[in-house]
């Protein structure tokens, strides 16, 4: 029997890759997105497919939602500049939107995969970060709208699980990259690649000693699908690539070399509350999902670099 999925944030970077993967696997998919940060072009491949429907909808607003076997709840701004320019909206999307989705899933008997984030760990004292770590988050800082919004969504999911027996699986998604990232959303990999291909200075914030570990999008999406398909999971599951940790300065040098070596590397002020280190402990995902990333960082970077280069050549530099 065909399974149906409701994907919120379907026109986003992750959402659209998830839609494509589900369609390839034979699911029937309804995507919703209010297009605040998502882009219709991301769904160009999905739109002609007979098992796909799209509706421009805001998860915060009332109104009936399509029924589905599984709800993948990914709707939220996710890049620091985007969520920081609309903090109230970001909190509402994660709080009000998640409540609406959980109520809908409960009423219709759906299971939910909640897209949470490694930002719940804040600026961590523990490295790499296991799911048992409670995090170190500034509740009133510039990142708090996203960090606390996602922490609230996790708390709400946990309440629905305990009190109403809703089947919610929480994915803590670490830094992910690949084609379809918006070139103007301020993320480090796309910023550096666009700067490199334009021959502009590569802007390292602070000393560049801070680290991130980057997971290629196809691997991440595979983790989300596996999380939806296994037996109910007790507690959150980290999804990310533990084998691709790099400092931002190393990344700048790698990207400079990959893009022809014309760019100089400059240092600009560091953003407030920027975490010093981040890398997932994925032992739980390995055990519960039989999952670990398979795309080497260099290969993912090469594909993403080609994507950025062709977007720039086509003049598609912004939303
Ligand atoms: N960063 C940077 N230059 C940029 C954009 C980002 O040095 O042009 C740094 C940023 O300070 C952070 C890291 O890259 O330490 C990752 O930033 P990103 O916004 O991609 O993701 P997040 O902070 O959410 O992990």
Short mmCIF file of N, CA, C and O and ligand atoms in Angstrom, two decimals, residues 78 80-81 83 119 143 175 186-189 191-192 195 203-205 210 212 214 248 270-271 274-275 278, ligand 1:
data_model
loop_
_atom_site.label_atom_id
_atom_site.label_comp_id
_atom_site.label_asym_id
_atom_site.label_seq_id
_atom_site.Cartn_x
_atom_site.Cartn_y
_atom_site.Cartn_z
N UNK A 78 16.24 28.34 9.34
CA UNK A 78 17.29 27.55 9.98
C UNK A 78 18.67 28.20 9.92
O UNK A 78 19.57 27.76 10.63
N UNK A 80 21.36 31.15 10.73
CA UNK A 80 21.41 32.20 11.76
C UNK A 80 20.96 33.59 11.28
O UNK A 80 20.12 34.21 11.94
N UNK A 81 21.40 34.08 10.11
CA UNK A 81 20.91 35.41 9.72
C UNK A 81 19.40 35.43 9.49
O UNK A 81 18.73 36.41 9.83
N UNK A 83 16.96 33.38 10.85
CA UNK A 83 16.11 33.32 12.05
C UNK A 83 16.31 34.55 12.93
O UNK A 83 15.40 34.98 13.61
N UNK A 119 21.56 22.85 17.63
CA UNK A 119 21.55 24.10 18.40
C UNK A 119 20.95 23.90 19.78
O UNK A 119 21.12 24.75 20.65
N UNK A 143 20.58 33.99 19.34
CA UNK A 143 20.25 32.69 18.75
C UNK A 143 19.09 32.03 19.48
O UNK A 143 18.64 30.94 19.09
N UNK A 175 24.93 20.34 11.24
CA UNK A 175 25.19 21.10 10.01
C UNK A 175 25.14 20.20 8.78
O UNK A 175 25.82 19.17 8.72
N UNK A 186 23.54 33.04 4.20
CA UNK A 186 24.60 33.33 5.16
C UNK A 186 25.32 32.14 5.74
O UNK A 186 26.17 32.30 6.61
N UNK A 187 24.99 30.94 5.28
CA UNK A 187 25.68 29.75 5.79
C UNK A 187 27.13 29.73 5.34
O UNK A 187 27.46 30.18 4.24
N UNK A 188 27.96 29.10 6.15
CA UNK A 188 29.39 29.22 5.90
C UNK A 188 29.82 28.57 4.58
O UNK A 188 30.62 29.14 3.82
N UNK A 189 29.31 27.37 4.28
CA UNK A 189 29.81 26.67 3.08
C UNK A 189 29.40 27.42 1.82
O UNK A 189 30.22 27.65 0.92
N UNK A 191 28.47 30.61 1.62
CA UNK A 191 29.15 31.92 1.60
C UNK A 191 30.56 31.78 1.03
O UNK A 191 30.96 32.52 0.12
N UNK A 192 31.32 30.81 1.56
CA UNK A 192 32.71 30.66 1.14
C UNK A 192 32.80 30.26 -0.33
O UNK A 192 33.64 30.78 -1.08
N UNK A 195 31.92 33.24 -2.50
CA UNK A 195 33.03 34.21 -2.46
C UNK A 195 34.21 33.70 -3.29
O UNK A 195 34.81 34.45 -4.07
N UNK A 203 35.26 35.40 4.00
CA UNK A 203 35.07 36.08 5.28
C UNK A 203 35.02 35.09 6.45
O UNK A 203 33.97 34.52 6.75
N UNK A 204 36.14 34.92 7.11
CA UNK A 204 36.19 34.07 8.30
C UNK A 204 35.79 34.90 9.51
O UNK A 204 36.41 35.94 9.78
N UNK A 205 34.78 34.45 10.23
CA UNK A 205 34.34 35.20 11.41
C UNK A 205 35.22 34.83 12.60
O UNK A 205 35.38 33.65 12.91
N UNK A 210 36.90 28.10 15.49
CA UNK A 210 35.66 27.37 15.81
C UNK A 210 35.45 26.26 14.78
O UNK A 210 35.87 26.38 13.63
N UNK A 212 32.95 23.05 12.94
CA UNK A 212 31.67 22.42 12.63
C UNK A 212 31.98 21.11 11.92
O UNK A 212 33.08 20.94 11.37
N UNK A 214 30.33 18.63 8.93
CA UNK A 214 29.30 18.82 7.90
C UNK A 214 28.85 17.51 7.27
O UNK A 214 29.65 16.70 6.82
N UNK A 248 36.72 26.50 10.89
CA UNK A 248 36.24 27.40 9.84
C UNK A 248 37.42 27.91 9.00
O UNK A 248 37.31 28.06 7.78
N UNK A 270 33.23 38.12 14.89
CA UNK A 270 32.51 36.89 15.21
C UNK A 270 31.10 37.23 15.70
O UNK A 270 30.91 38.19 16.43
N UNK A 271 30.12 36.43 15.31
CA UNK A 271 28.75 36.65 15.76
C UNK A 271 28.62 36.29 17.25
O UNK A 271 29.34 35.43 17.74
N UNK A 274 28.20 32.48 19.08
CA UNK A 274 28.54 31.47 18.07
C UNK A 274 29.22 30.28 18.77
O UNK A 274 30.23 30.47 19.46
N UNK A 275 28.68 29.07 18.66
CA UNK A 275 29.31 27.93 19.35
C UNK A 275 30.75 27.69 18.89
O UNK A 275 31.06 27.81 17.70
N UNK A 278 31.39 21.97 17.39
CA UNK A 278 30.19 21.16 17.24
C UNK A 278 30.53 19.92 16.42
O UNK A 278 31.13 20.02 15.34
N1 LIG B 1 31.02 31.69 9.41
C1 LIG B 1 32.12 32.39 8.91
N2 LIG B 1 31.94 33.16 7.78
C2 LIG B 1 30.75 33.26 7.14
C3 LIG B 1 29.64 32.54 7.63
C4 LIG B 1 29.81 31.76 8.78
O1 LIG B 1 33.22 32.34 9.47
O2 LIG B 1 30.69 33.97 6.11
C5 LIG B 1 31.21 30.82 10.59
C6 LIG B 1 30.25 31.11 11.75
O3 LIG B 1 30.80 32.09 12.60
C7 LIG B 1 30.17 29.75 12.42
C8 LIG B 1 30.39 28.76 11.30
O4 LIG B 1 30.94 29.49 10.23
O5 LIG B 1 31.22 29.63 13.37
C9 LIG B 1 29.13 28.05 10.85
O6 LIG B 1 28.15 29.02 10.54
P1 LIG B 1 26.78 28.65 9.84
O7 LIG B 1 25.96 29.91 9.83
O8 LIG B 1 27.00 27.99 8.54
O9 LIG B 1 26.09 27.55 10.77
P2 LIG B 1 25.82 27.42 12.34
O10 LIG B 1 26.43 28.58 13.06
O11 LIG B 1 24.33 27.40 12.47
O12 LIG B 1 26.47 26.15 12.70
#
